[in-house]
RNA sequence: GCGCCCGUAGCUCAGCUGGAUAGAGCGCCGGACUUCGAAUCCGUAGGUCGCAGGUUCGAGUCCUGCCGGGCGCGCCA
């Protein structure tokens, strides 16, 4: 793809700079590579002359001209020109470029084995059905996973299961006190209903039950204690609920092409006493200390480093540090309680222990059991508190990652920063640095959709642009319901277009279209923006949508289908026929729809994926794929392939179509979207 | 009170570590199916990039201060 070209060019430009100006390696400027606004100006642009001009006290243009001359002949490059303002414009050897991409001679990217990274995503409380907010999490998380793998990383996908929290306890309360059920009853319900949907409603009823009489919250506290101790009917129902709901979630996610390698159960972290181990380490390293007096007397606390992410620069830094030092009274506030004065550990404690384990810094490990479902890349494992025969036989290896990505919404930023600080304070600054919080904003409902769901907005929400989703109130759109609705709509479309196809095939096609619609929708917005979910917008198959992207690939595939039927040409034959062909077709500068514009843009997939991972911003990947599909559709209308008389033009166009198809299929795969045979 | 995020066309949003003339989708208006399938394409209209300063060859992008909105900050989970 294109990154190899960038790297080669960057190396040569750097060598030219060194040779011309004798700069020390430390003084060498970055060599940014951009794309000129149109193909007439060039295929790639190097802007290093601007940076150098300042240091060398020369006009950018003079520097650019010297560099261009010094570069000489570059393999794969037709020529390099210096524009009047100092841009170094690079014109690629177009025929060679396309032939090389098609024959995969230069697509070794991703071959080199890199370090293992852990991505944790989804983490839905196992007490109710998944909703659209959870879809944003797993769509982003899974796209991150796929992009990391595409870039050559080994990735372990974890899904954290909070089986011991209040949310499960609430549903237990619902079953026992509202419905008078036994564990056996619950097991039967789980078998005979859509259990997660059943619990969705039950959970909302329990919330109402508490609201009617706050004293009933004591019932919850009691259930929670029973669950923690692991004894009695409540604990049995709690285990049942968590297990069955997790299995429901896995089914929902599998529909969306989302899978995992390991389910980490909070209960195991508690039972295996990961926290006490982590606590010993933190004490030994001085990361936490005992507070003997004051407001927090009797607690073990961790100092909170304020402003780690936004350290003031330059002259103001000293000032800022001073004012912080002076604020002696605030120092006490900048401490986070880790162990309460009564000796119990706070919520962050187990998260710290888990994060240490992910980096292999805990000195303890889980036991493991097979969960009985298919994982991302082999069987799906779950943590266990006790040894199992399967772990003895298969010896799974989890944890010990070099980098960790926690995909979790922005409201958890404070906690996630604490995790990173705990690592740094315990003497692991590198791990702290590689501890990434992939934060994203919430999914709310548009007013129209909220009304459609029969929800009357409360007074304080009337003026806002959106309505908050509330699992406790049962307000929201269930993931399964959304997907079901999309499938039915897509099925109607497919049936209208292909009435001759058998029903199972039409349905299968509709399913891939529905998945494309949801997943693209969840990725297309910047992660820092609240999505006001609008059902009609999400259901759209036109314009900027997943199905639009799929359709472009289907068209490309159709061209080759017809090429085979009419001319006996397949992709290998097209590639083989390119040698010695006239190259006028590639020489044009039609940015909006020409073959060359299409090929060059398609080649940028690796560059785009790398940028997305670096910034954790996958809307860029989505937008790029959409723009590429637009480019193809425009090309499709303007430049016929099958009916083109001139053999050279026909073959170059076919080659461009083949490359587009290859790259767009890969891009869609990064977003977990498949391409149907027809649509 | 402190911290983080957001503010770009009527609506919903892109704009990559500062780069060449600010772009899409939806909606509006007008065109293109006897053609590789119209889930498509082409065209028109629509902008003081929240406001004001600053940094420099160059700012939607960086800095400062305001304005407006969202979220977070407990010995809770």
XYZ file of C-alpha atoms in Angstrom, chain A residues 116-651:
536
model
C 0.865 -8.214 22.146
C -1.779 -5.725 23.098
C -4.937 -6.217 25.119
C -8.175 -4.555 24.131
C -10.957 -4.643 26.678
C -14.375 -3.675 25.404
C -18.142 -4.255 25.745
C -18.287 -4.844 29.567
C -22.063 -4.744 29.757
C -23.592 -5.346 33.171
C -24.959 -8.896 32.968
C -28.437 -8.039 34.149
C -30.325 -6.882 31.058
C -30.254 -6.752 27.271
C -27.598 -4.777 25.385
C -28.758 -1.389 24.091
C -27.552 1.073 21.474
C -25.092 2.689 23.874
C -23.332 -0.646 24.248
C -23.243 -0.961 20.474
C -21.081 2.131 20.218
C -18.642 0.562 22.645
C -18.308 -2.775 20.915
C -18.320 -1.308 17.391
C -15.437 1.003 18.304
C -13.650 -1.675 20.316
C -13.924 -4.312 17.633
C -12.809 -1.880 14.936
C -9.783 -1.034 17.062
C -9.032 -4.754 17.420
C -9.277 -5.374 13.698
C -7.174 -2.331 12.857
C -4.452 -3.330 15.307
C -4.327 -6.799 13.794
C -4.236 -5.294 10.310
C -1.199 -3.274 11.368
C 0.527 -6.425 12.563
C -0.160 -6.539 16.302
C -1.113 -9.626 18.243
C -4.338 -8.708 20.021
C -6.126 -10.309 22.954
C -9.771 -9.308 23.311
C -11.201 -9.232 26.802
C -14.728 -8.613 27.963
C -15.080 -7.693 31.637
C -18.100 -9.166 33.404
C -19.278 -7.328 36.520
C -21.128 -10.241 38.080
C -20.946 -9.020 41.687
C -22.308 -5.479 41.425
C -25.620 -3.906 42.378
C -27.071 -4.289 38.916
C -27.150 -8.074 39.114
C -28.358 -7.795 42.699
C -31.288 -5.690 41.513
C -32.477 -8.378 39.139
C -32.046 -10.976 41.863
C -34.279 -8.839 44.054
C -36.779 -8.703 41.224
C -36.916 -12.461 40.859
C -37.110 -13.210 44.567
C -39.206 -10.400 45.976
C -41.322 -9.190 43.073
C -41.906 -12.520 41.378
C -41.230 -14.993 44.182
C -39.019 -17.195 42.009
C -36.584 -19.920 42.964
C -33.313 -20.631 41.200
C -35.020 -23.485 39.359
C -37.766 -21.102 38.178
C -35.186 -18.655 36.896
C -33.370 -21.394 35.053
C -36.606 -22.340 33.296
C -37.314 -18.715 32.381
C -33.806 -18.372 31.001
C -34.402 -21.438 28.854
C -37.833 -20.485 27.550
C -37.659 -16.725 26.970
C -35.392 -14.094 25.523
C -33.898 -13.874 28.946
C -32.018 -10.608 28.581
C -35.167 -8.923 27.312
C -37.147 -10.409 30.199
C -34.645 -9.021 32.701
C -34.685 -5.634 30.949
C -38.307 -5.201 31.996
C -37.827 -6.758 35.400
C -34.940 -4.415 36.142
C -37.076 -1.400 35.301
C -39.798 -2.707 37.631
C -37.317 -3.157 40.463
C -36.168 0.435 40.031
C -39.760 1.584 40.365
C -40.234 -0.654 43.386
C -37.330 1.040 45.185
C -38.601 4.479 44.253
C -41.990 3.746 45.765
C -40.346 3.041 49.110
C -36.702 3.851 49.703
C -36.592 1.509 52.684
C -36.661 -1.349 50.196
C -33.065 -0.538 49.255
C -32.149 -2.565 52.339
C -33.321 -5.624 50.435
C -30.816 -4.876 47.730
C -27.979 -4.467 50.225
C -28.837 -7.849 51.673
C -28.889 -9.511 48.256
C -25.562 -7.906 47.410
C -23.967 -9.327 50.537
C -25.281 -12.793 49.803
C -23.886 -12.589 46.294
C -20.509 -11.472 47.622
C -20.407 -14.347 50.111
C -21.483 -16.771 47.381
C -23.986 -18.526 49.568
C -27.721 -19.092 49.527
C -30.511 -18.693 47.016
C -29.649 -15.115 46.039
C -26.105 -16.076 45.148
C -27.380 -19.029 43.128
C -29.822 -16.829 41.225
C -27.122 -14.190 40.790
C -24.749 -16.702 39.197
C -27.517 -17.960 36.965
C -28.578 -14.503 35.848
C -25.022 -13.383 35.058
C -24.152 -16.560 33.158
C -27.307 -16.649 31.067
C -27.296 -12.947 30.279
C -23.650 -13.051 29.225
C -24.601 -15.827 26.817
C -27.384 -13.616 25.454
C -24.932 -10.739 25.003
C -22.486 -12.997 23.186
C -25.227 -13.980 20.748
C -26.157 -10.364 20.165
C -22.536 -9.436 19.550
C -21.902 -12.433 17.306
C -24.688 -11.174 15.032
C -22.592 -8.027 14.655
C -19.360 -9.947 13.980
C -17.969 -9.103 17.414
C -16.147 -11.838 19.313
C -13.799 -12.187 22.269
C -10.891 -14.279 23.488
C -11.451 -14.069 27.235
C -14.249 -13.164 29.621
C -12.797 -11.787 32.856
C -15.200 -12.213 35.763
C -15.074 -9.735 38.582
C -15.992 -12.497 41.022
C -12.761 -14.286 40.200
C -10.707 -11.172 40.838
C -12.317 -10.979 44.291
C -12.114 -14.687 45.137
C -8.507 -14.965 44.025
C -7.722 -11.906 46.146
C -5.924 -10.063 43.377
C -6.407 -6.912 45.359
C -4.376 -7.979 48.371
C -1.484 -8.828 46.077
C -1.726 -5.481 44.320
C -2.020 -3.745 47.686
C 1.243 -5.286 48.860
C 2.973 -4.006 45.753
C 1.547 -0.508 46.048
C 2.547 -0.300 49.702
C 6.039 -1.583 48.986
C 6.491 1.014 46.245
C 5.053 3.825 48.312
C 2.263 4.414 45.835
C -0.293 4.279 48.634
C 0.234 5.345 52.205
C -1.629 5.305 55.500
C -3.297 8.555 56.520
C -2.917 8.877 60.261
C -4.818 12.105 60.860
C -7.263 14.559 59.370
C -10.402 14.030 57.416
C -9.196 10.727 55.951
C -7.710 9.337 59.144
C -7.456 5.562 59.078
C -7.581 5.244 55.272
C -4.980 4.061 52.803
C -4.819 6.701 50.106
C -3.157 7.434 46.765
C -2.060 10.939 45.853
C -3.766 12.243 42.755
C -1.434 13.956 40.344
C -3.501 16.787 38.999
C -2.992 18.065 35.510
C -0.945 15.163 34.226
C -2.533 15.384 30.819
C -2.288 19.136 30.514
C 1.029 20.213 32.003
C 1.573 23.923 31.417
C 4.426 24.719 29.080
C 7.187 27.271 29.009
C 7.363 30.097 31.511
C 3.963 29.416 32.973
C 5.001 25.965 34.127
C 7.013 27.267 37.069
C 4.191 29.553 38.116
C 1.677 26.771 37.936
C 3.844 24.509 40.054
C 4.198 27.199 42.683
C 0.523 27.837 43.073
C -0.066 24.147 43.460
C 2.603 23.893 46.141
C 1.086 26.803 47.997
C -2.328 25.256 48.094
C -1.482 23.259 51.184
C -5.082 22.997 52.169
C -6.037 21.407 48.886
C -3.354 18.777 49.197
C -5.620 16.718 51.378
C -8.337 16.810 48.727
C -5.959 15.545 46.080
C -5.938 12.105 47.649
C -8.027 9.174 46.611
C -9.125 6.653 49.229
C -8.151 3.135 48.204
C -8.826 1.280 51.454
C -11.493 2.628 53.773
C -10.982 3.183 57.473
C -13.040 0.067 58.117
C -10.515 -1.984 56.142
C -12.624 -2.666 53.021
C -11.305 -1.858 49.579
C -12.990 0.731 47.365
C -14.174 0.210 43.831
C -10.909 1.335 42.230
C -8.923 -1.302 44.095
C -9.967 -4.241 41.969
C -9.602 -2.208 38.787
C -6.013 -1.402 39.745
C -5.340 -5.082 40.417
C -6.872 -6.037 37.067
C -4.826 -3.427 35.209
C -1.633 -4.679 36.880
C -2.536 -8.215 35.843
C -3.044 -7.124 32.223
C 0.565 -5.946 32.135
C 1.853 -9.069 33.884
C 2.857 -7.010 36.909
C 0.715 -8.697 39.538
C 2.604 -11.932 40.028
C -0.689 -13.823 40.091
C -2.840 -15.401 37.417
C -6.401 -16.587 36.991
C -7.497 -20.119 36.415
C -9.330 -20.628 33.155
C -12.329 -22.545 31.880
C -13.817 -22.996 28.439
C -17.018 -21.040 28.099
C -18.606 -23.236 25.464
C -18.868 -20.642 22.719
C -16.669 -19.748 19.813
C -14.153 -17.010 20.487
C -12.533 -14.609 18.107
C -9.718 -16.876 17.132
C -10.404 -20.305 18.606
C -12.374 -21.256 21.695
C -13.762 -18.670 24.082
C -12.243 -18.805 27.550
C -13.468 -17.425 30.832
C -11.563 -16.829 34.018
C -12.065 -19.271 36.887
C -11.248 -19.308 40.578
C -10.330 -22.978 40.553
C -8.149 -25.129 38.338
C -9.897 -26.911 35.457
C -8.992 -29.954 33.353
C -9.117 -27.921 30.135
C -6.569 -25.387 31.312
C -4.250 -28.231 32.287
C -4.632 -29.708 28.809
C -4.640 -26.581 26.635
C -2.526 -24.185 28.742
C -4.023 -20.913 27.568
C -1.835 -17.838 28.003
C -3.503 -14.537 28.838
C -2.338 -11.158 30.087
C 1.267 -9.939 30.031
C 0.577 -7.339 27.365
C 2.871 -4.569 26.282
C 0.014 -2.122 25.750
C -3.563 -2.013 26.998
C -6.603 -0.302 25.523
C -9.662 0.055 27.745
C -12.683 0.943 25.660
C -15.033 2.657 28.044
C -17.149 5.767 27.948
C -15.841 9.212 28.796
C -17.545 9.350 32.192
C -14.949 6.872 33.439
C -12.028 9.165 32.554
C -11.254 9.982 36.171
C -11.015 6.331 37.151
C -8.969 5.460 34.077
C -6.512 8.190 34.909
C -6.180 6.784 38.397
C -5.220 3.409 36.927
C -2.494 4.978 34.880
C -1.245 6.924 37.900
C -1.193 3.829 40.056
C 1.092 2.189 37.510
C 3.378 5.191 37.405
C 3.426 5.557 41.181
C 4.307 1.885 41.579
C 7.392 2.347 39.457
C 5.998 1.419 36.023
C 6.000 4.657 34.036
C 6.278 2.851 30.703
C 3.205 0.751 31.388
C 1.404 3.885 32.557
C 2.284 5.437 29.216
C 0.967 2.421 27.319
C -2.214 2.279 29.335
C -4.756 3.804 26.964
C -8.256 4.907 27.784
C -10.261 4.774 24.561
C -12.938 7.220 25.684
C -16.066 8.001 23.732
C -19.196 10.023 24.386
C -22.644 8.653 25.116
C -25.468 7.642 22.842
C -28.655 9.537 23.633
C -32.009 9.537 21.860
C -33.313 12.210 19.548
C -36.558 13.717 20.770
C -38.402 12.234 17.844
C -37.132 8.724 18.591
C -37.841 9.127 22.304
C -41.429 10.081 21.466
C -41.651 7.154 19.079
C -40.739 4.901 22.017
C -43.583 6.392 24.011
C -41.446 8.432 26.334
C -42.674 11.807 27.577
C -39.639 14.005 28.222
C -39.298 15.432 31.689
C -39.367 19.171 32.101
C -35.612 19.634 32.480
C -34.942 17.643 29.339
C -37.415 19.471 27.130
C -34.931 22.176 26.182
C -32.028 19.844 25.425
C -31.166 18.555 21.981
C -31.464 14.907 23.070
C -32.875 12.560 25.691
C -30.679 10.425 27.884
C -30.899 6.645 27.672
C -31.688 5.056 31.017
C -31.277 1.360 31.613
C -32.789 1.678 35.062
C -35.994 3.101 33.650
C -35.946 0.696 30.741
C -35.735 3.624 28.347
C -33.666 2.917 25.315
C -33.409 0.892 22.139
C -32.361 -2.717 22.576
C -29.533 -3.762 20.267
C -31.406 -6.850 19.098
C -34.552 -4.879 18.337
C -32.609 -2.395 16.266
C -30.889 -5.141 14.312
C -34.192 -6.990 13.815
C -35.850 -3.856 12.463
C -32.940 -3.232 10.115
C -33.035 -6.794 8.845
C -36.748 -6.609 8.041
C -36.272 -3.351 6.218
C -33.287 -4.657 4.283
C -35.169 -7.851 3.464
C -37.972 -5.830 1.899
C -35.423 -3.998 -0.251
C -33.618 -7.160 -1.283
C -36.893 -8.895 -2.102
C -38.008 -5.998 -4.268
C -34.766 -6.180 -6.248
C -34.257 -9.951 -6.367
C -37.606 -11.709 -6.059
C -36.100 -14.750 -7.785
C -33.659 -15.539 -4.983
C -34.598 -18.157 -2.376
C -35.695 -16.757 0.966
C -32.692 -17.982 3.025
C -30.297 -16.224 0.681
C -32.331 -13.028 0.718
C -32.365 -13.124 4.505
C -28.641 -13.755 4.728
C -28.032 -10.775 2.476
C -30.388 -8.629 4.536
C -28.467 -9.566 7.665
C -25.123 -8.410 6.286
C -26.745 -5.166 5.133
C -28.256 -4.582 8.567
C -24.907 -5.150 10.270
C -23.246 -2.739 7.863
C -25.839 -0.087 8.650
C -25.435 -0.324 12.433
C -21.700 -0.661 12.536
C -21.024 2.140 10.100
C -23.427 4.390 11.986
C -21.621 3.772 15.277
C -18.188 4.498 13.823
C -18.901 7.477 11.584
C -19.065 10.089 14.351
C -16.081 11.438 16.260
C -15.762 9.670 19.579
C -15.957 12.968 21.467
C -19.455 13.726 20.210
C -22.721 12.688 21.780
C -24.763 10.732 19.281
C -28.395 11.765 19.319
C -29.678 8.458 18.038
C -32.438 8.879 15.520
C -34.121 5.715 14.370
C -34.894 6.980 10.859
C -31.346 8.182 10.327
C -29.916 4.868 11.506
C -32.292 2.943 9.255
C -31.227 4.794 6.142
C -29.529 2.754 3.439
C -28.776 5.761 1.272
C -26.066 8.374 1.229
C -23.399 8.066 3.868
C -24.233 4.615 5.158
C -22.784 1.140 5.462
C -24.929 -0.258 2.637
C -23.654 2.483 0.319
C -20.135 1.164 0.856
C -21.222 -2.435 0.326
C -23.044 -1.496 -2.840
C -19.899 -0.047 -4.366
C -18.070 -3.352 -3.858
C -20.998 -5.341 -5.209
C -20.842 -3.243 -8.356
C -17.122 -3.839 -8.688
C -17.702 -7.560 -8.278
C -20.441 -7.465 -10.903
C -18.071 -5.963 -13.419
C -15.713 -8.889 -12.990
C -18.583 -11.340 -13.078
C -19.536 -9.957 -16.501
C -15.919 -9.758 -17.660
C -15.590 -13.466 -17.002
C -18.839 -14.290 -18.743
C -18.310 -12.139 -21.829
C -14.541 -11.948 -22.293
C -13.232 -14.807 -20.196
C -11.173 -12.342 -18.194
C -10.548 -12.809 -14.505
C -8.408 -10.659 -12.224
C -5.239 -12.626 -12.878
C -5.761 -12.321 -16.632
C -6.246 -8.564 -16.319
C -3.066 -8.227 -14.307
C -1.184 -10.391 -16.787
C -2.414 -8.289 -19.695
C -1.084 -4.992 -18.362
C 2.528 -5.399 -19.458
C 3.475 -3.306 -22.434
C 0.082 -1.631 -22.614
C -0.273 2.001 -23.657
C -0.600 4.117 -20.521
C -2.658 7.135 -21.585
C -5.579 5.945 -19.494
C -3.530 6.371 -16.301
C -2.013 9.686 -17.342
C -5.192 11.737 -16.947
C -5.741 14.026 -13.978
C -9.463 13.509 -13.427
C -9.469 13.811 -9.637
C -13.182 13.328 -9.314
C -13.525 10.014 -11.097
C -10.411 8.912 -12.994
C -8.799 5.489 -12.667
C -5.585 6.846 -11.249
C -7.332 8.947 -8.596
C -9.224 5.813 -7.577
C -6.108 3.659 -7.361
C -4.040 6.186 -5.436
C -6.818 6.797 -2.934
C -7.457 3.087 -2.491
C -3.787 2.547 -1.708
C -4.025 4.755 1.380
C -5.790 2.174 3.542
C -2.733 1.400 5.665
C -1.964 5.080 6.139
C -5.561 5.709 7.213
C -5.662 2.718 9.555
C -2.422 3.780 11.203
C -3.708 7.297 11.673
C -6.969 5.961 13.155
C -5.172 3.790 15.700
C -2.728 6.525 16.633
C -5.510 8.991 17.337
C -8.135 6.420 18.360
C -10.400 8.214 15.929
C -12.150 5.752 13.644
C -14.528 8.255 12.126
C -11.546 8.991 9.876
C -11.519 5.418 8.649
C -15.262 5.522 8.057
C -15.152 8.827 6.197
C -12.228 7.752 4.076
C -14.000 4.535 3.062
C -17.110 6.502 2.207
C -15.171 8.991 0.107
C -13.452 6.117 -1.686
C -16.824 4.535 -2.464
C -18.010 7.884 -3.822
C -14.943 8.058 -6.011
C -15.674 4.605 -7.333
C -19.334 5.316 -7.996
C -18.411 8.432 -9.938
C -15.828 6.446 -11.896
C -18.417 3.757 -12.527
C -20.776 6.200 -14.173
C -18.201 7.968 -16.259
C -15.837 5.245 -17.398
C -17.364 2.043 -18.740
C -15.277 -1.098 -18.525
C -17.193 -3.809 -20.337
C -18.199 -1.638 -23.273
C -14.890 0.165 -23.668
C -13.519 -0.470 -27.157
C -9.877 0.395 -26.583
C -8.119 -2.570 -25.053
C -5.598 -0.561 -23.062
C -8.219 1.684 -21.484
C -10.412 -1.296 -20.744
C -7.670 -3.259 -19.014
